[in-house]
Every structure is written in structure tokens, then in C-alpha cells.
Coordinates of C-alpha atoms and ligand atoms in Angstrom, one line a residue:
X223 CA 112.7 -71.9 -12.6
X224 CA 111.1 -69.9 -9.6
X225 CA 108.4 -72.1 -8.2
X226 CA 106.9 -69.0 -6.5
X227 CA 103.5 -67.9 -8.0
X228 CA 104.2 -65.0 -10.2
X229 CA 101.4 -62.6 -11.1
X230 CA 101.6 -59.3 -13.8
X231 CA 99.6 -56.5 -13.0
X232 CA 98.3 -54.2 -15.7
X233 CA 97.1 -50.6 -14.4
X234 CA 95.9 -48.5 -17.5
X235 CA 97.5 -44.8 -17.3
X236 CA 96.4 -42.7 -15.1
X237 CA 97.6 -42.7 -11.1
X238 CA 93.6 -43.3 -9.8
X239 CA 94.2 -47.0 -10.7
X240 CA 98.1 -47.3 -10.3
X241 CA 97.4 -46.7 -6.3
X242 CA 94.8 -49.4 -5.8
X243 CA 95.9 -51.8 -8.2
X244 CA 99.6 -51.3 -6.2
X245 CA 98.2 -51.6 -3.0
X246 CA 96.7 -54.9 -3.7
X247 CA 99.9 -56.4 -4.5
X248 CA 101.5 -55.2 -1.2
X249 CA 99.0 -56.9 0.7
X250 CA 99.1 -59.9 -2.0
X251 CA 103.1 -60.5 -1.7
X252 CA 102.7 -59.2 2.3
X253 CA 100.5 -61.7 3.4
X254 CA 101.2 -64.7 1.1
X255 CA 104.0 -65.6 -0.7
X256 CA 103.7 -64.3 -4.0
X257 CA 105.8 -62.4 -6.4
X258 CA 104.3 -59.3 -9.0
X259 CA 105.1 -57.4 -11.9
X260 CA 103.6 -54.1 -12.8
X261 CA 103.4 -53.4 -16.0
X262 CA 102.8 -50.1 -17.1
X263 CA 101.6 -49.1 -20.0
X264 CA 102.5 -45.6 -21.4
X265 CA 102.2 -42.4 -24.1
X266 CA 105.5 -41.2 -23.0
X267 CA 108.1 -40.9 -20.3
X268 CA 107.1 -42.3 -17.0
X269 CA 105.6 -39.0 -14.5
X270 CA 106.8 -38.3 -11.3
X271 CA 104.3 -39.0 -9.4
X272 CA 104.2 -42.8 -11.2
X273 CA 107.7 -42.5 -10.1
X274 CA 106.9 -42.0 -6.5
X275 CA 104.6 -44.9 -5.8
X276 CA 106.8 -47.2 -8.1
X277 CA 110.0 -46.6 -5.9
X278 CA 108.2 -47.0 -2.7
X279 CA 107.2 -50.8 -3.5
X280 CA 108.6 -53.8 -1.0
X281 CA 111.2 -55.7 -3.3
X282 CA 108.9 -58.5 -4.6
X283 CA 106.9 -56.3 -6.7
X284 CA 108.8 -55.2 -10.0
X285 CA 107.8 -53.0 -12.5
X286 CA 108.3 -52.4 -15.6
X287 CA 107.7 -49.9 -18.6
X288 CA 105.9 -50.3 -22.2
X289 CA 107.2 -48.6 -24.9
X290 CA 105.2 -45.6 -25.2
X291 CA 102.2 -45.0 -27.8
X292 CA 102.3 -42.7 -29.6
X293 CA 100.3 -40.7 -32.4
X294 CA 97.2 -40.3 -29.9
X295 CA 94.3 -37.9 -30.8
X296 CA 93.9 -34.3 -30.0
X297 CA 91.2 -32.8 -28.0
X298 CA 89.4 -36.1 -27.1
X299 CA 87.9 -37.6 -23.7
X300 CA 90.2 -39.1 -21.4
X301 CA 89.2 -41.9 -22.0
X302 CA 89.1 -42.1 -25.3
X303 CA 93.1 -41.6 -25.1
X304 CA 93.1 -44.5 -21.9
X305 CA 91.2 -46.8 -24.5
X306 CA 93.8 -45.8 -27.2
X307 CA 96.7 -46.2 -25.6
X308 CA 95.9 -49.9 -23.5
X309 CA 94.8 -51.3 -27.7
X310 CA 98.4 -50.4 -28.8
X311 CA 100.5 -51.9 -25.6
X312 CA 99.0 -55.3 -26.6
X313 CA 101.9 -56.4 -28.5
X314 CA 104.4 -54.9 -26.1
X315 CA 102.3 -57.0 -23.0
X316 CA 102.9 -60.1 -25.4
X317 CA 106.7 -59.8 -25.4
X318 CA 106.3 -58.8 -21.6
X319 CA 104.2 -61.5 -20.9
X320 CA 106.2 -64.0 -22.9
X321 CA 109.6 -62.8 -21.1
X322 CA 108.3 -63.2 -17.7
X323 CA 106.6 -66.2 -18.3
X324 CA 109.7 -68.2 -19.7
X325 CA 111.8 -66.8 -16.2
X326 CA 109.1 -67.5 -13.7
X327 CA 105.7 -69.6 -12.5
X328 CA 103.2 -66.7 -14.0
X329 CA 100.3 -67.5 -13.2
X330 CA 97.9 -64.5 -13.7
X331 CA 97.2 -61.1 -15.4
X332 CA 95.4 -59.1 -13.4
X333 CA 93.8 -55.9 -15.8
X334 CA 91.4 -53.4 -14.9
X335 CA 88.4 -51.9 -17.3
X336 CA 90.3 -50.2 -19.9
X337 CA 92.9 -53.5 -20.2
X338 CA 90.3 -55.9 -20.6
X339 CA 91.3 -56.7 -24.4
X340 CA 94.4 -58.3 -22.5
X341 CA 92.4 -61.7 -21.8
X342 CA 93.0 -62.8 -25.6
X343 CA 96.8 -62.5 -24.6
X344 CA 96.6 -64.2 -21.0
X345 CA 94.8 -66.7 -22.7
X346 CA 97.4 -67.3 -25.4
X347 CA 99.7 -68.1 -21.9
X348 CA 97.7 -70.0 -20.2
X349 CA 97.2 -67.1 -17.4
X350 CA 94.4 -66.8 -15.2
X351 CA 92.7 -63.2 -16.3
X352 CA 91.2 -61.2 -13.2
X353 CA 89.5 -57.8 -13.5
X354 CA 90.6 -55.1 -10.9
X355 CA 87.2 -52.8 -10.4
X356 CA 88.4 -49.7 -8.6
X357 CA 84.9 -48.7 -8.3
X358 CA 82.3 -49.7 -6.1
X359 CA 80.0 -53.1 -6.2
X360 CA 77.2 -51.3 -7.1
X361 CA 79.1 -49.8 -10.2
X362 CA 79.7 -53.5 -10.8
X363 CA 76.4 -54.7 -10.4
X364 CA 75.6 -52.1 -12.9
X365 CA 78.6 -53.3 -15.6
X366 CA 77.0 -56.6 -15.1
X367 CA 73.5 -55.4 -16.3
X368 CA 74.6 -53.2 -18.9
X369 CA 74.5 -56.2 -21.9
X370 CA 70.4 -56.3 -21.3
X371 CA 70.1 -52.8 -20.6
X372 CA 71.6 -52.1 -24.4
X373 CA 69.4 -55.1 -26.1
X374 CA 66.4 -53.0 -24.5
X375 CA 67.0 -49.6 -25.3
X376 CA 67.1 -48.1 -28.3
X377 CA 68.2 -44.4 -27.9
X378 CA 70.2 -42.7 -25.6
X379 CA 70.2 -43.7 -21.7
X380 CA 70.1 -39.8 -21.1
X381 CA 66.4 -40.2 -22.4
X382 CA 65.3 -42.9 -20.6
X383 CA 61.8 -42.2 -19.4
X384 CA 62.5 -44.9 -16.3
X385 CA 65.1 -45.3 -13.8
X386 CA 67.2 -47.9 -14.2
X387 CA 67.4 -50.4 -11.1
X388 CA 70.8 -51.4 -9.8
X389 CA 70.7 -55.0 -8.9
X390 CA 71.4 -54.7 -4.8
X391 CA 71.2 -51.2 -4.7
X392 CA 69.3 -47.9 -5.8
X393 CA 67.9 -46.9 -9.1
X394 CA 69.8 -44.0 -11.3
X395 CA 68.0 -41.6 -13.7
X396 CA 69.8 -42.4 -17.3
X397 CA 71.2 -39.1 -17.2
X398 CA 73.3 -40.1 -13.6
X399 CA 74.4 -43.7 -15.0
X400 CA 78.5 -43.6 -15.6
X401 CA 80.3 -41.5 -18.2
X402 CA 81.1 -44.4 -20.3
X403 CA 77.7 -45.3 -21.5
X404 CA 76.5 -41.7 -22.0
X405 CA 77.2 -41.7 -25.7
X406 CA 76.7 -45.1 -27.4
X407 CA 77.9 -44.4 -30.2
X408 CA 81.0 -43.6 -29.4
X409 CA 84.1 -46.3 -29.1
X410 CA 84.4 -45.9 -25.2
X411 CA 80.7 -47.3 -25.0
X412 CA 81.5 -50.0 -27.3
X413 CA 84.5 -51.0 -25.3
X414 CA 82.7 -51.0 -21.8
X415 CA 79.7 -53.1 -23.4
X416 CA 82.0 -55.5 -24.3
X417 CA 83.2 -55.7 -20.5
X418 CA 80.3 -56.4 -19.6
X419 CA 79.9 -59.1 -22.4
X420 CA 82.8 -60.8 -20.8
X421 CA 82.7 -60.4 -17.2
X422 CA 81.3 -64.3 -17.3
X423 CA 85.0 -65.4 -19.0
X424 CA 87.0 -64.4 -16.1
X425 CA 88.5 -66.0 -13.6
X426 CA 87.6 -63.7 -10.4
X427 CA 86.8 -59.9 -9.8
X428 CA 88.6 -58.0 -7.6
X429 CA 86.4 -55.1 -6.3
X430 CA 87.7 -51.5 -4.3
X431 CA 85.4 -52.0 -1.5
X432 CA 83.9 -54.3 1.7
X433 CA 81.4 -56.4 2.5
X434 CA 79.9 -54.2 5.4
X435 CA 79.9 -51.1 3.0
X436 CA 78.2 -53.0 0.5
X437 CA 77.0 -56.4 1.7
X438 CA 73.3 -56.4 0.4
X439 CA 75.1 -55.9 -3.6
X440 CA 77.7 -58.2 -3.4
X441 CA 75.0 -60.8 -2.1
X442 CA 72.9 -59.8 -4.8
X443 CA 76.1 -59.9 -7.2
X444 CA 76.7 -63.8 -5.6
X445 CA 73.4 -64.9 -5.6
X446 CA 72.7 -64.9 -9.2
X447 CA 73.9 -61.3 -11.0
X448 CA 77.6 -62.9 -11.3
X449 CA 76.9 -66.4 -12.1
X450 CA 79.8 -68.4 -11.7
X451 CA 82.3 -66.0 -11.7
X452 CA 83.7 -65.2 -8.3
X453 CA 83.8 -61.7 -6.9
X454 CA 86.1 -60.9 -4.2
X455 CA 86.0 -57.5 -2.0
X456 CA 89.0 -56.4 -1.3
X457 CA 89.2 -53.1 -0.2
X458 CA 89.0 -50.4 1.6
X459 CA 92.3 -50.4 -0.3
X460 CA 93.9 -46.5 -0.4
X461 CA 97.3 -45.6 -0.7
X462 CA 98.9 -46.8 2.7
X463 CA 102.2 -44.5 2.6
X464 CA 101.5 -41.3 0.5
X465 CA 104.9 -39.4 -0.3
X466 CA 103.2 -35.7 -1.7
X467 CA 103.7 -34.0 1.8
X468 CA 106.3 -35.3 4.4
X469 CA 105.0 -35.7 7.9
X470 CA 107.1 -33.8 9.7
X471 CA 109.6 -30.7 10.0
X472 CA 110.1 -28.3 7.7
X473 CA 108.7 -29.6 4.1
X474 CA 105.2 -30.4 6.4
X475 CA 102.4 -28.8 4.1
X476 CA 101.8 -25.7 5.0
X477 CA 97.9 -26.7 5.6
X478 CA 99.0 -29.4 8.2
X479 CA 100.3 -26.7 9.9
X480 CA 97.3 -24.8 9.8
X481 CA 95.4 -27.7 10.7
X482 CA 97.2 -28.3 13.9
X483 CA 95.6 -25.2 15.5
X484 CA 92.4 -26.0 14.5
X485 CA 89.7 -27.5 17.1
X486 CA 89.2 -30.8 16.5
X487 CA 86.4 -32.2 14.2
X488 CA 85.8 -28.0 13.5
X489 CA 87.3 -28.0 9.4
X490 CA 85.4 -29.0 6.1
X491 CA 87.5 -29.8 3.6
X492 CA 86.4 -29.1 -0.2
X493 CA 88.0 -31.1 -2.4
X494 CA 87.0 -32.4 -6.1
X495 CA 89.6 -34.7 -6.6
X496 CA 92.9 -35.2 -9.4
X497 CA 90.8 -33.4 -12.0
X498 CA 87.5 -31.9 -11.0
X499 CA 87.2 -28.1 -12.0
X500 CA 84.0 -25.8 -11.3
X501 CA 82.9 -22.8 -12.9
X502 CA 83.5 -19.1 -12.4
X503 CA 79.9 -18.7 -11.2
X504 CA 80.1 -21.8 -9.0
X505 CA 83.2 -20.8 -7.5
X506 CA 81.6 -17.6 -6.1
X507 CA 78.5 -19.6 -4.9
X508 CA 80.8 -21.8 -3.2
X509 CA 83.6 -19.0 -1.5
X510 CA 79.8 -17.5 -0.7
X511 CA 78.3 -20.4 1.1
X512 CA 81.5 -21.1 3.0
X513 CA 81.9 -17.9 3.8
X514 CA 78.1 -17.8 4.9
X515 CA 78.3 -21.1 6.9
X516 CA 80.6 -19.7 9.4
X517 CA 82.5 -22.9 9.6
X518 CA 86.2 -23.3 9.1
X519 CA 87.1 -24.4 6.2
X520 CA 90.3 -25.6 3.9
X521 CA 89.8 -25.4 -0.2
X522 CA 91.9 -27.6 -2.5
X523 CA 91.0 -24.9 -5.8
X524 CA 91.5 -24.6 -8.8
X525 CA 90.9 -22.2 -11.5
X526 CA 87.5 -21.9 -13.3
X527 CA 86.9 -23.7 -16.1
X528 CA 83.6 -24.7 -18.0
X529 CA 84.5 -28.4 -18.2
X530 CA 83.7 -30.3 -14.9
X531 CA 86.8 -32.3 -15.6
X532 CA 90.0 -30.0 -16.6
X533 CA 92.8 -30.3 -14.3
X534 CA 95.0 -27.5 -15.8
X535 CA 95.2 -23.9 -14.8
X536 CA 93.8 -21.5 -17.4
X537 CA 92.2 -17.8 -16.5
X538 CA 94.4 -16.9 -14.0
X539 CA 97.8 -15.4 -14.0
X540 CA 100.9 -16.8 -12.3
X541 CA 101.0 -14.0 -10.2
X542 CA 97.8 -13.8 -8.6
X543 CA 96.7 -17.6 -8.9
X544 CA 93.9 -16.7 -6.7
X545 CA 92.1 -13.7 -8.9
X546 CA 89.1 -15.2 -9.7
X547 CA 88.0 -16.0 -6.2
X548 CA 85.2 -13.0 -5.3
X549 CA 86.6 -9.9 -4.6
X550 CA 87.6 -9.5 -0.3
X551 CA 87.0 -13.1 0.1
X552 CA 90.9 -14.1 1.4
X553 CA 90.8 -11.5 3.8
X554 CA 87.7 -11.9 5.3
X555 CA 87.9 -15.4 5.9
X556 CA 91.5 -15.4 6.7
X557 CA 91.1 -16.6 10.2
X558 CA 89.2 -19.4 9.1
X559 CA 89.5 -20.4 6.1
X560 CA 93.0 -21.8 4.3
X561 CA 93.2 -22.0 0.5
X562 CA 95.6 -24.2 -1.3
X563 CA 96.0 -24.2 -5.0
X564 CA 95.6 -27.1 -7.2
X565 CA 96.8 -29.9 -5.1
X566 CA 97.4 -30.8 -1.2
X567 CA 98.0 -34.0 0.2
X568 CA 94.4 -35.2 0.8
X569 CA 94.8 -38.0 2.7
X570 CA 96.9 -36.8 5.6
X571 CA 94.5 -34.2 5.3
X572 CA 92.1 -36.2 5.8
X573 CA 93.6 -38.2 9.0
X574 CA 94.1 -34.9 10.6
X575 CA 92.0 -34.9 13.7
X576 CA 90.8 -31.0 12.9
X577 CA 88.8 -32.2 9.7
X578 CA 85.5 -32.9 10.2
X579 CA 83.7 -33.2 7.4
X580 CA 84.1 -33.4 3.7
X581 CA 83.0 -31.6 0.7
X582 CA 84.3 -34.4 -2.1
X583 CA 82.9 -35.3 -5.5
X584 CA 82.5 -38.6 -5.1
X585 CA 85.2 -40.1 -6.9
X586 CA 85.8 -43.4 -5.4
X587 CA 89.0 -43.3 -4.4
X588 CA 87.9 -40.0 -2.4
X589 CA 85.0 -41.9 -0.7
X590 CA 86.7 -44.6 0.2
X591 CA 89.2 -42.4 2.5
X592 CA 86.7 -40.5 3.7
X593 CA 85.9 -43.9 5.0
X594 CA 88.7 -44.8 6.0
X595 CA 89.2 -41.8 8.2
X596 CA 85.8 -41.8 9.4
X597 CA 84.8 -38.5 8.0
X598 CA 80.9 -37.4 7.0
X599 CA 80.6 -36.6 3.6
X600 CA 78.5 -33.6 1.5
X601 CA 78.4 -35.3 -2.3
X602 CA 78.9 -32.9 -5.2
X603 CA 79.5 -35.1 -8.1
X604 CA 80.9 -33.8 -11.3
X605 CA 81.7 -36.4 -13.8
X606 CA 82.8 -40.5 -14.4
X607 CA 80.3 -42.6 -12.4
X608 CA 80.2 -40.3 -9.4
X609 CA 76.5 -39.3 -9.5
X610 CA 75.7 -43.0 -8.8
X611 CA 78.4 -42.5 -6.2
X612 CA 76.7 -39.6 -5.0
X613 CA 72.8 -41.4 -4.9
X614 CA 74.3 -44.1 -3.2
X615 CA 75.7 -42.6 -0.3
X616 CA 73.4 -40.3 0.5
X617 CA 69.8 -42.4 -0.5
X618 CA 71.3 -46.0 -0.2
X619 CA 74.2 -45.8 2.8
X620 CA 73.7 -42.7 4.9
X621 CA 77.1 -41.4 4.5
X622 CA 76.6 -37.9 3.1
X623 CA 74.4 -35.1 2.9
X624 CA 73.2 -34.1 -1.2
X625 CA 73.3 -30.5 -2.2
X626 CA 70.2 -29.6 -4.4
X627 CA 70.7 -27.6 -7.4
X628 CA 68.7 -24.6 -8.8
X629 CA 66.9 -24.7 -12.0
X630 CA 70.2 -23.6 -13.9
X631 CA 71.9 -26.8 -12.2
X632 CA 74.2 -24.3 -10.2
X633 CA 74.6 -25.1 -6.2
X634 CA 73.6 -22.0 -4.7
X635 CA 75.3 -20.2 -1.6
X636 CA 72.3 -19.9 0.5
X637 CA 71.9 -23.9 -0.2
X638 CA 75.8 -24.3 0.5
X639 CA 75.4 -22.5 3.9
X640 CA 72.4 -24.6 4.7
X641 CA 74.0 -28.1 3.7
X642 CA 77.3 -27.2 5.8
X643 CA 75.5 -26.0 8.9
X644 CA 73.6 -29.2 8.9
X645 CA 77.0 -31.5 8.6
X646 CA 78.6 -29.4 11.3
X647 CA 75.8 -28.7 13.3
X648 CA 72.9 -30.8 12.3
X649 CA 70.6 -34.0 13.6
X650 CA 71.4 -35.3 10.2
X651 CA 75.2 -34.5 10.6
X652 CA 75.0 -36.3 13.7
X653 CA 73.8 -39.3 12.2
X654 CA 75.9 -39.8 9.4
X655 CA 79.2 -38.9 11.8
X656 CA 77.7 -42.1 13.9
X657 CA 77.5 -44.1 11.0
X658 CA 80.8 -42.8 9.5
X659 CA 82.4 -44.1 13.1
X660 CA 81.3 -47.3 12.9
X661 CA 82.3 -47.8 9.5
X662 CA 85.8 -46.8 9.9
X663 CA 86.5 -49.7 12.5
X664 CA 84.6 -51.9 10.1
X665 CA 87.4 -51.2 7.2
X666 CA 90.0 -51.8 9.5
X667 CA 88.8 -54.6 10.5
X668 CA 88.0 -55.6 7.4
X669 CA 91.9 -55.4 6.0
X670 CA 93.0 -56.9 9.4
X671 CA 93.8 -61.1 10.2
X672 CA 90.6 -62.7 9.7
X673 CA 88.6 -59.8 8.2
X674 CA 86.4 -60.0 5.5
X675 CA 88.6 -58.6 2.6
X676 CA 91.5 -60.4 4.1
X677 CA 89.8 -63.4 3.4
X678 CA 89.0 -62.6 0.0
X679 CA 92.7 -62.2 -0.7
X680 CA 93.5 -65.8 1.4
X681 CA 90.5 -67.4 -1.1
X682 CA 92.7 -65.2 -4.5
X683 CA 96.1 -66.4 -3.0
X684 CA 95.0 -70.0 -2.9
X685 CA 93.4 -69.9 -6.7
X686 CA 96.8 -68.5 -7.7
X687 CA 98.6 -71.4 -5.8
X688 CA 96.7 -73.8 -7.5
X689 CA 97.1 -72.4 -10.9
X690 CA 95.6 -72.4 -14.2
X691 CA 94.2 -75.7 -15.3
X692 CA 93.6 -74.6 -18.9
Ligands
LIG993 N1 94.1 -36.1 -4.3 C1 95.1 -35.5 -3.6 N2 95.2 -34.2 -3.5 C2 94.4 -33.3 -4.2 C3 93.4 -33.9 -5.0 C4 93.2 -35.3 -5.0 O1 95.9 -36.2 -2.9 O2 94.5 -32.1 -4.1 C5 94.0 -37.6 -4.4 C6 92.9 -38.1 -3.5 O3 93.4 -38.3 -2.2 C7 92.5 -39.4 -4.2 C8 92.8 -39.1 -5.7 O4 93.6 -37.9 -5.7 O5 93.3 -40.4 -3.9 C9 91.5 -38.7 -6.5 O6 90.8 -39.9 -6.8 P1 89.3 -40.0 -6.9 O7 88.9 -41.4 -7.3 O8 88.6 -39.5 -5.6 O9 88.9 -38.9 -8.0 P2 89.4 -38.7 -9.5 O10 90.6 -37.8 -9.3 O11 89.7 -40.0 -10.1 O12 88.2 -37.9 -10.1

């Protein structure tokens, strides 16, 4: 039998957790002599852009497919169909699990917060059980007090007359705290109470972020938060090779091209991520304020929709995709402003040298490359956990700028004008750019020989050599 240390990988659906969690085992099998299997679990035939990442992996990490679930509820949360479909994959992972384990030295199942129910079945093989958190430490540090916050609160968190204090970072009205705990009644609650319950069983937790982001709260989360279970930062980790828009000739994305005329640092991009959707009324504030700001812009949009958190197109028609943007507003902006539709390859965008700020919702995976790329940040959160993103960076780590809302909760243009001029233009701008420097060589450095997050994954590598003792 292979004597190589064999880990299995469980991403629940969704590509927001597929990229990380695959990105760790490239730099896992990279740098130290490991093998991994992804195993994916599934509601029906594997998507293309699953595909695409997949296909792209170094020949020590395999993959494979769990027969799909089916017979999912209509009309629910997101989550509550992520929840659904990682409960009925736990047989398949058992004959997955078993197969791989009687072929190879597995070691570990690494799962992140929707697969957690998988630690009964890595315990049933003797495997080490680590979370992945694709969220920040502070998100952690707030999983971690979650058990005491729900034995002292009787009622929604919504209602809490208090803010709740995040151990080694800021405090959050109820109302901000993560999607997941904003209805406890409901089973997706339940199942992220129970995380936190048994965050003290596992073997090590694998966090999407760096100690000079957030050193104070993974101190805090080592000194006594996490008791003995070690956390490990090991990001900034972002997808290293994206494949949606080629770098050069002709299938470039048309915005790249547009980009490459641009003055440097001169472009805010507005972005809200794989799913965030605004209003019709908030579109026009926001066309209104860009407009307003005089600043060249490029808009990922999508059509209105009432839900912060629907992907899809719906009220507009396939010939005029673009209707419900205010009447004029294409032509009067068309020398500095570009529009693309639904989706554009963010992270090139990002690393282009016209971009200078960033527009973004928050969601982590979005922060992180703003990062990355050294870009200052507005925050406009929408939904999942990133209005404690948004608090964070802007009260906590100086990285963005907050919009303020009116007394309908609707961002208006004169504030949107206001809030851009001041990124572009600004004192405050200024700042946060500085800062926003400095951090970008600090998450290279980070990920490089002898960085911090490199020596998480040394100090992982070395617990997976050693293997289980159970
Ligand atoms: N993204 C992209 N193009 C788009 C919108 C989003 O490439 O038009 C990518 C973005 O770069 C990021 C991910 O989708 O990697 C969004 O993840 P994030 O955690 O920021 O937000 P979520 O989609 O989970 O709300």
C-alpha cells in the first residue's frame, strides 16, 4: 500500500468553497508530499464551472463524484438545500471513504461548516477530522461563542438590546451577526450550533485568512477561545489560475480591453459577488451616484430583484438585458463607464493596474482579493455573514470606506457620490490605499517560504505525517 499520506477533502456544493478548499490542497501536495481526494458531493450532474477548476488540478489531487441527492425542497434558503444535500452524501462518503482507505495511507477528512456531520464517519476510520473555515477568524471567534450566546438568550438575536462582542475583534448588533443564526428555529441554526458544540472535538482548523490581517483574533482564539484545539491561518488562499476569461488574444474579456486604456488606479469596480442582486430603486441610486461621482467606473450587474441574494435574471428581456438601468444612463457615461452583465472575471479584473478601488459586498472570498491585489474597499454588504465583514473592515481594520443608509435602508446617490469621491479622491482614501499596500506584500509574504501561513501548512503537513493515534 501507498505509504504517502493521503487526505479526502469534502467541499459542500457550491464553487465559494470548492476554490479555497482546492487551493489548499495545491499548496498541501506542492510543498509537501502529500496526496488528496476531492470528494464532491452533488444534487445532480457536475457544472461547468466545477468542471473547470477540477480539470485544472496538478495530478496528485483526484477527485471524485457522489451520487447525486435528490428529492430536495422547493423554494427554500440555500442553505437549507447545502445542509440537505451534505446529510444524504453520508453514506456515499462511507463507501468513498472506505474505498480509499483500503488503497491508500488516508489519514484525514478535511470538511468545511455544512460537512461537519462527517466527523462520526472519519471517526468510524480512524481519520483525523479538520474543519476548513472559508471565512474570516473573526467569523470563527464568533462560531466559537455561539454555544453561550444561545444558553443566554432567549428570543431572537435580531432583538438583542446589546451588541454582541466578538472575542479579538468588534462588537455586531444581533441584527448584523451571520445568516445562519438569524432564525433559531430553523434547521440551519440548529446545524451551525452544533458546529460550534463541536469545534473542541477536532483535530485542527484551517482558517481563509493571515496572521497580519487578523493577528489580535487569532491570539485571542489561541490564548483561551480555542482551547486545545489548534487553529491554523492559512490563507490569503484565492483561486491562483482562474480559467473564466483567457489572458490574451482574442477571447480576452472585452472589459480587459477596456481596462487597458484606462489611467491607472482611475476605475471603481462594483461588484456583489456569485449571487448578490439589488433592487430596482437601488439600482438607479447606484447608476445615479456613479454617474454623479465623475469617476470611471466598470459594473458587474445584474437585473433587479427584491431578494439581496438571487443570482438569476428575471425583469428583463433577452433583448435589452440592460432595460432597467435609468433611462440615458449608457450613453451618458459611455466614455467612462463599462457595463458587463451578470458575470466578468473578477479577479483579473481585479489585478488590472486601471482598478483602483472596489465597490464589493463583502463576501469573503471578494475581500480577500481585494487584498490580494492591494485594492481599497467601499463595503456594501448584502447577506451571509458579510455585515460583520463589512464592520470589520471598516471599524476594526481600516480597509474600506461604509456607505450609510437612509431611513428606508436604501444607499442614496448623493451618499454614493460622496463615498466614491472620498475613495478616489479623499484623505481617508488615501489612508486606506496605504494600508491596502502594505497588506498586499504582507499576503505574499505570508503564502511565501517561511511566511506565516506557510508555516501553518509545514505545522498541518507534519500532523498528517504523524498520523492518527486513535
Ligand atoms: N466572481 C467573479 N465574477 C463575478 C462575480 C463574482 O469571478 O462576476 C467571483 C469572485 O471573484 C469571488 C466569488 O465569485 O471569487 C464570490 O465569492 P464571495 O465570497 O466574494 O461572495 P459570494 O458569491 O459567496 O457571495
Amino acid at each position: 500500500m501507498e505509504k504517502t499520506p493521503h487526505i479526502a477533502i469534502l467541499p459542500s456544493p457550491g464553487m465559494g468553497h470548492l476554490i479555497p478548499m482546492a487551493e489548499f490542497a495545491k499548496r498541501l501536495v506542492q510543498h509537501h508530499h502529500i496526496i488528496a481526494t476531492i470528494i464532491i458531493p452533488t444534487s445532480g450532474p457536475p457544472t461547468k464551472a466545477q468542471q473547470t477548476v477540477l480539470e485544472s488540478l496538478p495530478p496528485n489531487i483526484h477527485h471524485m463524484f457522489l451520487s447525486p441527492v435528490t428529492e430536495l425542497p422547493e423554494n427554500v434558503r440555500p442553505e437549507i438545500i447545502i445542509s440537505r444535500v451534505m446529510q444524504g452524501s453520508l453514506s456515499s462518503l462511507r463507501d468513498a471513504l472506505s474505498c480509499l482507505k483500503s488503497k491508500t495511507n488516508l489519514v484525514a477528512l478535511v470538511f468545511d461548516m455544512f460537512g461537519h456531520d462527517s466527523m462520526e464517519v472519519a471517526k468510524e476510520f480512524s481519520l483525523y477530522s479538520f474543519l476548513f473555515f472559508p471565512m474570516s477568524a473573526m467569523a470563527l471567534s464568533f462560531t466559537f461563542i455561539l454555544q453561550k450566546l444561545d444558553e443566554e438568550t432567549s428570543g431572537e438575536y435580531k432583538d438583542l438590546p446589546h451588541p454582541v462582542q466578538v472575542p479579538g475583534s468588534v462588537s455586531f448588533h444581533g441584527y448584523e451577526l451571520m445568516a445562519p443564526v438569524q432564525v433559531r428555529t430553523d434547521e440551519v441554526y440548529k446545524g451551525y450550533l452544533l458546529l460550534s458544540k463541536r469545534l473542541s472535538l477536532l483535530d485542527g482548523i484551517l482558517v481563509n485568512s493571515f496572521e497580519e490581517l487578523e493577528g489580535e483574533t487569532f491570539r485571542v482564539l489561541r490564548g483561551k477561545i480555542a482551547g486545545q484545539t489548534p487553529v491554523y491561518p492559512i490563507g490569503p488562499l484565492i483561486q491562483s489560475d482562474p480559467k473564466n476569461g483567457s489572458d490574451t488574444g482574442s477571447d480576452r474579456h472585452e472589459c480587459l480591453k477596456w481596462l487597458d486604456d484606462q489611467p491607472s488606479g482611475s476605475v471603481v469596480l462594483v461588484s456583489f459577488g456569485s449571487g448578490g442582486t439589488l433592487s430596482l430603486e437601488q439600482i438607479h441610486e447606484l447608476a445615479h451616484g456613479l454617474e454623479m461621482s465623475n469617476h470611471r467606473f466598470l459594473w458587474i450587474v445584474r437585473s433587479p430583484n427584491k431578494a439581496s441574494n438571487a443570482s438569476f435574471f428575471t425583469g428583463a428581456s433577452q433583448n435589452d438585458p440592460l432595460g432597467f438601468l435609468p433611462e440615458g444612463f449608457l450613453a451618458r457615461t459611455v466614455k467612462r463607464g463599462f457595463i458587463v452583465p451578470s458575470w466578468a472575471p473578477q479577479i483579473k479584473i481585479l489585478s488590472h493596474e486601471a482598478i483602483g478601488g472596489f465597490l464589493t459586498h463583502c463576501g469573503w472570498n471578494s475581500t480577500l482579493e481585494s487584498i490580494v491585489h492591494g485594492v481599497p474597499m467601499i463595503a456594501w454588504p448584502l447577506y451571509a455573514e458579510q455585515y460583520m465583514n463589512a464592520r470589520m473592515m471598516t471599524e476594526a481594520l481600516d480597509l474600506a470606506l461604509r456607505l450609510k443608509t437612509d431611513e428606508n435602508g436604501l444607499y442614496r446617490k448623493e451618499e454614493i457620490e460622496k463615498v466614491v469621491k472620498e475613495l478616489m479622491e479623499g484623505n481617508e482614501g488615501k489612508k486606506i490605499s496605504k494600508r491596502l499596500k502594505e497588506l498586499k506584500s504582507a499576503a505574499m509574504k505570508a503564502l511565501s517560504d517561511g511566511g506565516s501561513s506557510m508555516e501553518s501548512l509545514s505545522k498541518i503537513a507534519l500532523q498528517l505525517k504523524k498520523g492518527p493515534s486513535l
